[in-house]
């Protein structure tokens, strides 16, 4: 695609050139099965184990604690179901009202299966009510599952406080770190978290590969049975190109995080300031809370997000809505609803998410065009 301005990096990211090279190598040359005993297979095994170390490096884990999966969604499902299976007497899950659908829909399914799910709310800034979370945890609780960074607003939860509480109570904690990895420092060595999910395509790796961090001695059961891959924690021949690509991406992401992601943060902050200064009916959702540096959710009063996205798309500008289209009507997302965002704002909420592939020229162009594009829509809707 030519002349695309891609401000939709929370949906997925552009793979790094070195990731593409690694995937290409795995497809063309490293095609042996890493479980094969011949030297060819073992050379591929070596690359898979290197990728495990690289992914472990991004989150401060030991390589043995990293299980490769097919995506963030699988990691989350496998984390929660695996802990439930290992604690059959505990029938309660504590989570939040703003989780990604991977956890949100899983919770709905678990309720149908007879589990009790307690969903803790957030305030109007998107901050988690950690006292309510603590109050919900009891002896029947099998697992607490909380996201680290919200995909729609970028709001970061105080996971250190959550982890302190769960570890004091002796309840397993799973963190959905899919939107945090590669954007903020993660160190499971310093944080008492038992399970943590990440996904390769959110930090410039390939799609269709994720990882589950499983702290040693966590009581957990695998979801798949079959071959002995991933030390019997995730049966099935590895997605070798994906795994190797994710390893390369993780190493690069760790370097960017160590540098503080300053470049991306500057793009987001300048964009936000310029839009707020030039569009009188705009406000940032979740802007008062600590956020990942790349995300802003800007609501445009009394406009429809879908119309805004179409107008932006005509200009080659990619962003996302904070709303999901359900049965013909645009429903504000469960995240914005949980934050109590008024309908007139929630319907016009757009998520702009940046990466280091973006430039200040792109920010200038989009921020410069927005007032006129939105003005036309506003005139139409009046
Ligand atoms: N969790 C969060 C917070 C996400 O943003 C996403 C993807 O958007 C997922 C989980 C699911 O990840 P995947 O697309 O790899 O299944």
Short mmCIF file of C-alpha atoms and ligand atoms in Angstrom, two decimals:
data_model
loop_
_atom_site.label_atom_id
_atom_site.label_comp_id
_atom_site.label_asym_id
_atom_site.label_seq_id
_atom_site.Cartn_x
_atom_site.Cartn_y
_atom_site.Cartn_z
CA UNK A 1 0.00 0.00 0.00
CA UNK A 2 1.38 3.39 -0.97
CA UNK A 3 0.89 6.69 0.84
CA UNK A 4 -0.44 5.03 3.94
CA UNK A 5 -0.09 6.78 7.26
CA UNK A 6 -0.35 3.97 9.75
CA UNK A 7 -1.54 5.17 13.17
CA UNK A 8 -3.08 1.81 14.11
CA UNK A 9 -0.17 0.13 15.84
CA UNK A 10 -2.25 -1.31 18.68
CA UNK A 11 -4.12 -3.37 16.08
CA UNK A 12 -0.87 -4.70 14.69
CA UNK A 13 2.59 -3.44 13.76
CA UNK A 14 4.79 -3.45 10.69
CA UNK A 15 7.36 -6.26 10.98
CA UNK A 16 10.96 -5.11 11.30
CA UNK A 17 13.23 -5.83 8.29
CA UNK A 18 15.34 -8.16 10.44
CA UNK A 19 12.16 -10.03 11.46
CA UNK A 20 11.23 -10.52 7.80
CA UNK A 21 14.76 -11.79 7.13
CA UNK A 22 14.55 -14.26 10.01
CA UNK A 23 11.12 -15.53 8.89
CA UNK A 24 12.41 -15.80 5.32
CA UNK A 25 15.42 -17.82 6.53
CA UNK A 26 13.16 -20.17 8.50
CA UNK A 27 10.86 -20.71 5.51
CA UNK A 28 13.60 -21.23 2.93
CA UNK A 29 16.42 -22.83 4.87
CA UNK A 30 15.43 -23.60 8.44
CA UNK A 31 12.49 -25.81 7.51
CA UNK A 32 13.52 -28.91 9.47
CA UNK A 33 11.37 -30.00 12.40
CA UNK A 34 13.09 -28.82 15.59
CA UNK A 35 12.09 -32.12 17.23
CA UNK A 36 14.04 -34.16 14.65
CA UNK A 37 17.23 -35.75 15.94
CA UNK A 38 19.31 -35.10 12.81
CA UNK A 39 21.73 -32.20 12.76
CA UNK A 40 19.48 -30.17 10.46
CA UNK A 41 16.61 -30.43 12.95
CA UNK A 42 18.91 -29.62 15.84
CA UNK A 43 20.20 -26.49 14.10
CA UNK A 44 16.59 -25.26 13.89
CA UNK A 45 16.06 -26.28 17.54
CA UNK A 46 19.01 -24.08 18.40
CA UNK A 47 17.32 -21.07 16.71
CA UNK A 48 14.02 -21.77 18.52
CA UNK A 49 15.83 -21.86 21.87
CA UNK A 50 17.64 -18.64 21.01
CA UNK A 51 14.23 -17.05 20.33
CA UNK A 52 13.04 -18.30 23.72
CA UNK A 53 15.96 -16.53 25.38
CA UNK A 54 15.24 -13.35 23.41
CA UNK A 55 11.56 -13.38 24.40
CA UNK A 56 12.50 -14.17 28.02
CA UNK A 57 14.87 -11.17 27.88
CA UNK A 58 12.02 -8.82 26.98
CA UNK A 59 10.10 -9.70 30.16
CA UNK A 60 12.90 -10.52 32.60
CA UNK A 61 12.04 -14.26 32.64
CA UNK A 62 14.16 -17.38 32.45
CA UNK A 63 14.02 -19.08 29.06
CA UNK A 64 12.51 -22.22 30.63
CA UNK A 65 9.52 -20.18 31.80
CA UNK A 66 8.52 -19.17 28.25
CA UNK A 67 6.00 -21.29 26.32
CA UNK A 68 5.36 -20.37 22.70
CA UNK A 69 1.71 -20.24 21.62
CA UNK A 70 -0.20 -19.21 18.51
CA UNK A 71 -1.18 -15.70 19.69
CA UNK A 72 -2.04 -13.51 22.65
CA UNK A 73 -5.57 -14.89 22.72
CA UNK A 74 -4.32 -18.46 23.10
CA UNK A 75 -1.90 -17.42 25.85
CA UNK A 76 -4.71 -15.76 27.81
CA UNK A 77 -7.15 -18.67 27.37
CA UNK A 78 -4.48 -21.19 28.23
CA UNK A 79 -3.29 -19.20 31.27
CA UNK A 80 -6.74 -18.90 32.81
CA UNK A 81 -8.08 -22.32 31.88
CA UNK A 82 -4.80 -23.97 32.87
CA UNK A 83 -4.98 -22.52 36.39
CA UNK A 84 -8.69 -23.40 36.71
CA UNK A 85 -7.97 -27.00 35.70
CA UNK A 86 -5.22 -27.23 38.31
CA UNK A 87 -7.46 -25.84 41.10
CA UNK A 88 -10.71 -27.76 40.55
CA UNK A 89 -12.15 -26.77 43.92
CA UNK A 90 -11.79 -23.07 43.31
CA UNK A 91 -14.57 -21.81 41.05
CA UNK A 92 -14.04 -18.05 41.07
CA UNK A 93 -12.18 -15.73 38.69
CA UNK A 94 -11.56 -12.06 39.45
CA UNK A 95 -10.98 -9.74 36.49
CA UNK A 96 -11.74 -6.22 35.27
CA UNK A 97 -14.45 -4.54 33.22
CA UNK A 98 -12.06 -3.30 30.54
CA UNK A 99 -10.23 -6.46 29.45
CA UNK A 100 -9.61 -7.29 25.80
CA UNK A 101 -12.25 -9.58 24.30
CA UNK A 102 -9.81 -12.51 24.70
CA UNK A 103 -10.47 -12.32 28.45
CA UNK A 104 -13.89 -10.66 28.31
CA UNK A 105 -15.45 -13.37 26.09
CA UNK A 106 -13.62 -16.12 27.96
CA UNK A 107 -15.22 -14.82 31.16
CA UNK A 108 -18.68 -14.98 29.54
CA UNK A 109 -17.99 -18.58 28.53
CA UNK A 110 -16.72 -19.52 31.99
CA UNK A 111 -19.93 -18.16 33.54
CA UNK A 112 -21.89 -20.47 31.20
CA UNK A 113 -19.72 -23.32 32.46
CA UNK A 114 -20.75 -22.55 36.04
CA UNK A 115 -17.81 -20.45 37.24
CA UNK A 116 -18.28 -17.26 39.19
CA UNK A 117 -16.62 -14.27 37.53
CA UNK A 118 -16.25 -11.04 39.50
CA UNK A 119 -15.63 -8.07 37.23
CA UNK A 120 -14.10 -5.06 38.94
CA UNK A 121 -14.71 -1.59 37.53
CA UNK A 122 -12.58 1.41 36.67
CA UNK A 123 -13.12 5.11 37.35
CA UNK A 124 -13.78 7.80 34.74
CA UNK A 125 -10.03 8.11 34.03
CA UNK A 126 -9.73 4.38 33.46
CA UNK A 127 -7.91 3.63 36.74
CA UNK A 128 -8.62 0.23 38.26
CA UNK A 129 -10.31 0.06 41.67
CA UNK A 130 -7.65 -2.09 43.30
CA UNK A 131 -9.38 -2.00 46.71
CA UNK A 132 -12.48 -3.52 45.10
CA UNK A 133 -10.24 -6.07 43.37
CA UNK A 134 -8.67 -7.01 46.71
CA UNK A 135 -12.11 -7.21 48.35
CA UNK A 136 -13.28 -9.64 45.64
CA UNK A 137 -10.41 -12.08 46.18
CA UNK A 138 -11.17 -14.87 48.63
CA UNK A 139 -10.41 -18.55 49.29
CA UNK A 140 -12.61 -19.61 46.37
CA UNK A 141 -10.58 -17.54 43.88
CA UNK A 142 -8.58 -19.65 41.45
CA UNK A 143 -7.01 -16.78 39.51
CA UNK A 144 -6.93 -13.01 39.16
CA UNK A 145 -6.56 -11.90 35.54
CA UNK A 146 -5.83 -8.26 34.79
CA UNK A 147 -4.49 -6.41 31.78
CA UNK A 148 -1.29 -4.38 32.12
CA UNK A 149 -2.07 -1.78 29.42
CA UNK A 150 -5.47 -1.13 27.90
CA UNK A 151 -5.60 -1.63 24.14
CA UNK A 152 -8.16 1.16 23.57
CA UNK A 153 -6.91 3.93 25.85
CA UNK A 154 -3.34 2.88 26.62
CA UNK A 155 -4.06 3.29 30.35
CA UNK A 156 -1.62 1.34 32.50
CA UNK A 157 -2.87 -0.46 35.58
CA UNK A 158 -0.81 -0.41 38.77
CA UNK A 159 0.13 -4.06 38.32
CA UNK A 160 2.81 -3.85 41.02
CA UNK A 161 0.07 -3.12 43.59
CA UNK A 162 -2.14 -5.87 42.18
CA UNK A 163 0.73 -8.37 42.27
CA UNK A 164 1.63 -7.46 45.86
CA UNK A 165 -1.97 -8.08 46.89
CA UNK A 166 -2.35 -11.43 45.06
CA UNK A 167 1.00 -12.75 46.26
CA UNK A 168 0.16 -11.84 49.87
CA UNK A 169 -3.14 -13.69 49.47
CA UNK A 170 -1.49 -16.65 47.72
CA UNK A 171 -3.78 -16.37 44.68
CA UNK A 172 -2.31 -16.91 41.18
CA UNK A 173 -2.10 -13.75 39.06
CA UNK A 174 -2.24 -13.63 35.26
CA UNK A 175 -1.35 -10.41 33.46
CA UNK A 176 -2.39 -9.69 29.88
CA UNK A 177 0.72 -7.79 28.84
CA UNK A 178 -0.04 -7.91 25.10
CA UNK A 179 -0.18 -4.10 24.82
CA UNK A 180 2.53 -3.48 27.42
CA UNK A 181 5.34 -5.60 25.96
CA UNK A 182 7.74 -3.46 23.95
CA UNK A 183 6.23 -0.24 25.33
CA UNK A 184 7.02 -0.35 29.06
CA UNK A 185 9.65 -2.26 31.03
CA UNK A 186 8.48 -5.68 32.19
CA UNK A 187 10.49 -7.60 34.76
CA UNK A 188 8.77 -10.73 36.04
CA UNK A 189 11.85 -11.28 38.21
CA UNK A 190 10.86 -8.26 40.29
CA UNK A 191 7.07 -8.60 40.01
CA UNK A 192 5.30 -11.49 41.77
CA UNK A 193 3.19 -12.49 38.76
CA UNK A 194 2.57 -16.18 38.00
CA UNK A 195 1.46 -16.06 34.36
CA UNK A 196 1.80 -13.37 31.69
CA UNK A 197 0.69 -13.22 28.06
CA UNK A 198 2.35 -11.44 25.13
CA UNK A 199 1.91 -11.47 21.35
CA UNK A 200 4.57 -11.11 18.64
CA UNK A 201 2.66 -8.95 16.16
CA UNK A 202 2.16 -6.12 18.65
CA UNK A 203 5.89 -5.37 18.77
CA UNK A 204 6.92 -5.66 15.11
CA UNK A 205 7.09 -9.45 15.05
CA UNK A 206 5.02 -11.86 12.92
CA UNK A 207 1.33 -12.54 13.43
CA UNK A 208 0.15 -15.90 14.70
CA UNK A 209 2.74 -16.33 17.43
CA UNK A 210 2.58 -15.47 21.11
CA UNK A 211 4.12 -16.52 24.37
CA UNK A 212 2.92 -17.47 27.82
CA UNK A 213 5.20 -16.83 30.76
CA UNK A 214 4.70 -19.53 33.38
CA UNK A 215 6.56 -18.97 36.63
CA UNK A 216 8.28 -22.13 37.90
CA UNK A 217 6.10 -24.20 40.18
CA UNK A 218 2.86 -22.48 39.11
CA UNK A 219 0.02 -25.01 39.38
CA UNK A 220 -1.28 -25.13 35.83
CA UNK A 221 -2.41 -27.67 33.23
CA UNK A 222 -1.88 -27.50 29.48
CA UNK A 223 -4.77 -26.98 27.09
CA UNK A 224 -3.41 -29.18 24.28
CA UNK A 225 -2.25 -32.76 24.49
CA UNK A 226 -0.14 -34.39 21.80
CA UNK A 227 3.57 -34.30 21.09
CA UNK A 228 6.15 -33.34 23.67
CA UNK A 229 6.83 -29.87 22.24
CA UNK A 230 7.32 -26.92 24.60
CA UNK A 231 8.17 -29.39 27.39
CA UNK A 232 4.65 -30.79 27.11
CA UNK A 233 3.09 -27.45 27.97
CA UNK A 234 1.90 -26.70 24.43
CA UNK A 235 1.76 -29.73 22.17
CA UNK A 236 2.00 -29.22 18.41
CA UNK A 237 4.88 -28.63 16.01
CA UNK A 238 6.22 -25.14 16.65
CA UNK A 239 5.49 -22.25 14.28
CA UNK A 240 9.23 -22.01 13.66
CA UNK A 241 9.21 -18.94 11.35
CA UNK A 242 6.90 -17.13 13.78
CA UNK A 243 8.88 -18.11 16.86
CA UNK A 244 12.23 -17.11 15.36
CA UNK A 245 10.74 -13.84 14.07
CA UNK A 246 9.20 -13.09 17.46
CA UNK A 247 12.58 -13.65 19.11
CA UNK A 248 14.25 -11.11 16.81
CA UNK A 249 11.41 -8.63 17.40
CA UNK A 250 11.63 -9.14 21.18
CA UNK A 251 15.32 -8.34 21.20
CA UNK A 252 14.75 -5.10 19.27
CA UNK A 253 11.76 -4.22 21.49
CA UNK A 254 13.87 -4.68 24.62
CA UNK A 255 16.37 -2.15 23.23
CA UNK A 256 13.63 0.38 22.48
CA UNK A 257 12.15 -0.02 25.96
CA UNK A 258 15.60 0.46 27.50
CA UNK A 259 15.79 3.75 25.54
CA UNK A 260 12.44 4.79 27.05
CA UNK A 261 10.43 4.78 23.78
CA UNK A 262 11.02 8.55 23.80
CA UNK A 263 10.57 9.03 20.05
CA UNK A 264 7.13 7.41 20.00
CA UNK A 265 6.07 9.25 23.14
CA UNK A 266 6.97 12.55 21.52
CA UNK A 267 4.91 11.76 18.41
CA UNK A 268 1.88 10.92 20.54
CA UNK A 269 2.24 13.97 22.78
CA UNK A 270 2.70 16.42 19.89
CA UNK A 271 -0.24 14.89 18.01
CA UNK A 272 -2.49 15.12 21.07
CA UNK A 273 -1.53 18.72 21.81
CA UNK A 274 -2.09 19.80 18.23
CA UNK A 275 -5.48 18.11 17.91
CA UNK A 276 -6.72 19.48 21.23
CA UNK A 277 -5.55 22.96 20.25
CA UNK A 278 -7.23 22.92 16.84
CA UNK A 279 -10.45 20.96 17.44
CA UNK A 280 -12.60 22.58 20.12
CA UNK A 281 -14.90 19.55 20.46
CA UNK A 282 -12.13 17.01 21.15
CA UNK A 283 -10.99 15.44 24.41
CA UNK A 284 -8.57 12.68 25.37
CA UNK A 285 -10.03 9.63 27.07
CA UNK A 286 -7.81 8.25 29.83
CA UNK A 287 -5.29 11.07 29.46
CA UNK A 288 -5.06 11.71 33.21
CA UNK A 289 -3.70 8.25 33.98
CA UNK A 290 -0.24 6.83 33.27
CA UNK A 291 -0.36 5.40 29.73
CA UNK A 292 1.82 3.48 27.30
CA UNK A 293 3.72 6.08 25.27
CA UNK A 294 2.24 5.22 21.87
CA UNK A 295 -1.53 5.45 22.39
CA UNK A 296 -4.11 8.20 22.48
CA UNK A 297 -7.87 7.83 22.43
CA UNK A 298 -9.45 11.09 21.29
CA UNK A 299 -13.20 11.56 21.39
CA UNK A 300 -14.88 14.02 19.05
CA UNK A 301 -18.17 15.24 20.48
CA UNK A 302 -21.34 14.30 18.60
CA UNK A 303 -19.51 12.68 15.67
CA UNK A 304 -19.68 9.02 14.64
CA UNK A 305 -16.39 7.12 14.83
CA UNK A 306 -17.20 5.06 11.75
CA UNK A 307 -17.68 8.18 9.63
CA UNK A 308 -14.41 9.63 10.93
CA UNK A 309 -12.55 6.41 10.11
CA UNK A 310 -13.94 6.41 6.56
CA UNK A 311 -12.92 10.02 5.98
CA UNK A 312 -9.45 9.32 7.40
CA UNK A 313 -9.14 6.16 5.32
CA UNK A 314 -9.89 8.13 2.14
CA UNK A 315 -6.78 10.14 2.96
CA UNK A 316 -4.76 6.95 3.53
CA UNK A 317 -4.81 7.45 7.31
CA UNK A 318 -5.32 4.30 9.39
CA UNK A 319 -6.72 4.49 12.92
CA UNK A 320 -9.31 2.55 14.94
CA UNK A 321 -12.57 3.22 16.69
CA UNK A 322 -13.17 2.83 20.37
CA UNK A 323 -16.56 1.48 19.28
CA UNK A 324 -17.51 -1.85 17.80
CA UNK A 325 -20.18 -2.23 15.17
CA UNK A 326 -22.79 -4.61 16.49
CA UNK A 327 -26.03 -5.51 14.75
CA UNK A 328 -26.00 -2.45 12.53
CA UNK A 329 -25.70 0.09 15.31
CA UNK A 330 -22.45 1.52 16.57
CA UNK A 331 -22.24 0.51 20.20
CA UNK A 332 -19.65 2.31 22.33
CA UNK A 333 -17.01 -0.17 23.45
CA UNK A 334 -17.30 -1.91 26.81
CA UNK A 335 -14.13 -0.07 27.84
CA UNK A 336 -15.59 3.40 27.32
CA UNK A 337 -18.87 2.28 28.89
CA UNK A 338 -17.02 1.01 31.96
CA UNK A 339 -15.31 4.42 32.22
CA UNK A 340 -18.73 6.06 32.12
CA UNK A 341 -17.88 8.11 29.02
CA UNK A 342 -21.04 9.94 27.92
CA UNK A 343 -22.58 8.61 24.70
CA UNK A 344 -22.07 11.86 22.79
CA UNK A 345 -18.33 11.43 23.34
CA UNK A 346 -18.06 7.63 23.27
CA UNK A 347 -19.61 7.36 19.79
CA UNK A 348 -16.89 9.56 18.32
CA UNK A 349 -13.86 8.03 20.03
CA UNK A 350 -10.86 7.27 17.81
CA UNK A 351 -7.72 5.44 18.86
CA UNK A 352 -4.50 6.66 17.28
CA UNK A 353 -1.56 4.38 18.07
CA UNK A 354 1.99 5.14 16.93
CA UNK A 355 5.23 3.25 16.44
CA UNK A 356 8.85 4.17 15.77
CA UNK A 357 8.10 3.68 12.05
CA UNK A 358 5.99 6.88 12.22
CA UNK A 359 7.49 10.33 11.74
CA UNK A 360 6.82 13.87 12.91
CA UNK A 361 5.96 14.73 9.26
CA UNK A 362 3.09 12.23 9.43
CA UNK A 363 1.93 13.69 12.73
CA UNK A 364 2.05 17.17 11.17
CA UNK A 365 0.09 16.03 8.15
CA UNK A 366 -2.70 14.27 10.04
CA UNK A 367 -2.99 16.89 12.78
CA UNK A 368 -3.05 19.57 10.07
CA UNK A 369 -5.78 17.85 8.05
CA UNK A 370 -8.04 16.77 10.92
CA UNK A 371 -9.79 20.09 11.68
CA UNK A 372 -11.01 20.43 8.11
CA UNK A 373 -11.98 16.75 7.70
CA UNK A 374 -13.87 16.74 10.99
CA UNK A 375 -15.39 20.16 10.30
CA UNK A 376 -17.00 18.77 7.16
CA UNK A 377 -18.46 15.84 9.11
CA UNK A 378 -19.65 18.12 11.89
CA UNK A 379 -21.41 20.36 9.36
CA UNK A 380 -23.10 17.30 7.82
CA UNK A 381 -24.28 15.96 11.16
CA UNK A 382 -25.82 19.28 12.19
N1 LIG B 1 -4.88 -8.62 24.75
C1 LIG B 1 -4.82 -7.33 24.35
C2 LIG B 1 -4.74 -6.26 25.38
C3 LIG B 1 -4.81 -7.03 22.98
O1 LIG B 1 -4.77 -5.76 22.60
C4 LIG B 1 -4.88 -8.10 22.05
C5 LIG B 1 -4.94 -7.81 20.60
O2 LIG B 1 -5.43 -6.77 20.17
C6 LIG B 1 -4.95 -9.41 22.52
C7 LIG B 1 -4.95 -9.63 23.88
C8 LIG B 1 -5.03 -10.58 21.58
O3 LIG B 1 -3.79 -10.80 20.94
P1 LIG B 1 -3.73 -11.66 19.58
O4 LIG B 1 -4.18 -10.76 18.49
O5 LIG B 1 -2.29 -12.02 19.43
O6 LIG B 1 -4.59 -12.84 19.78
#
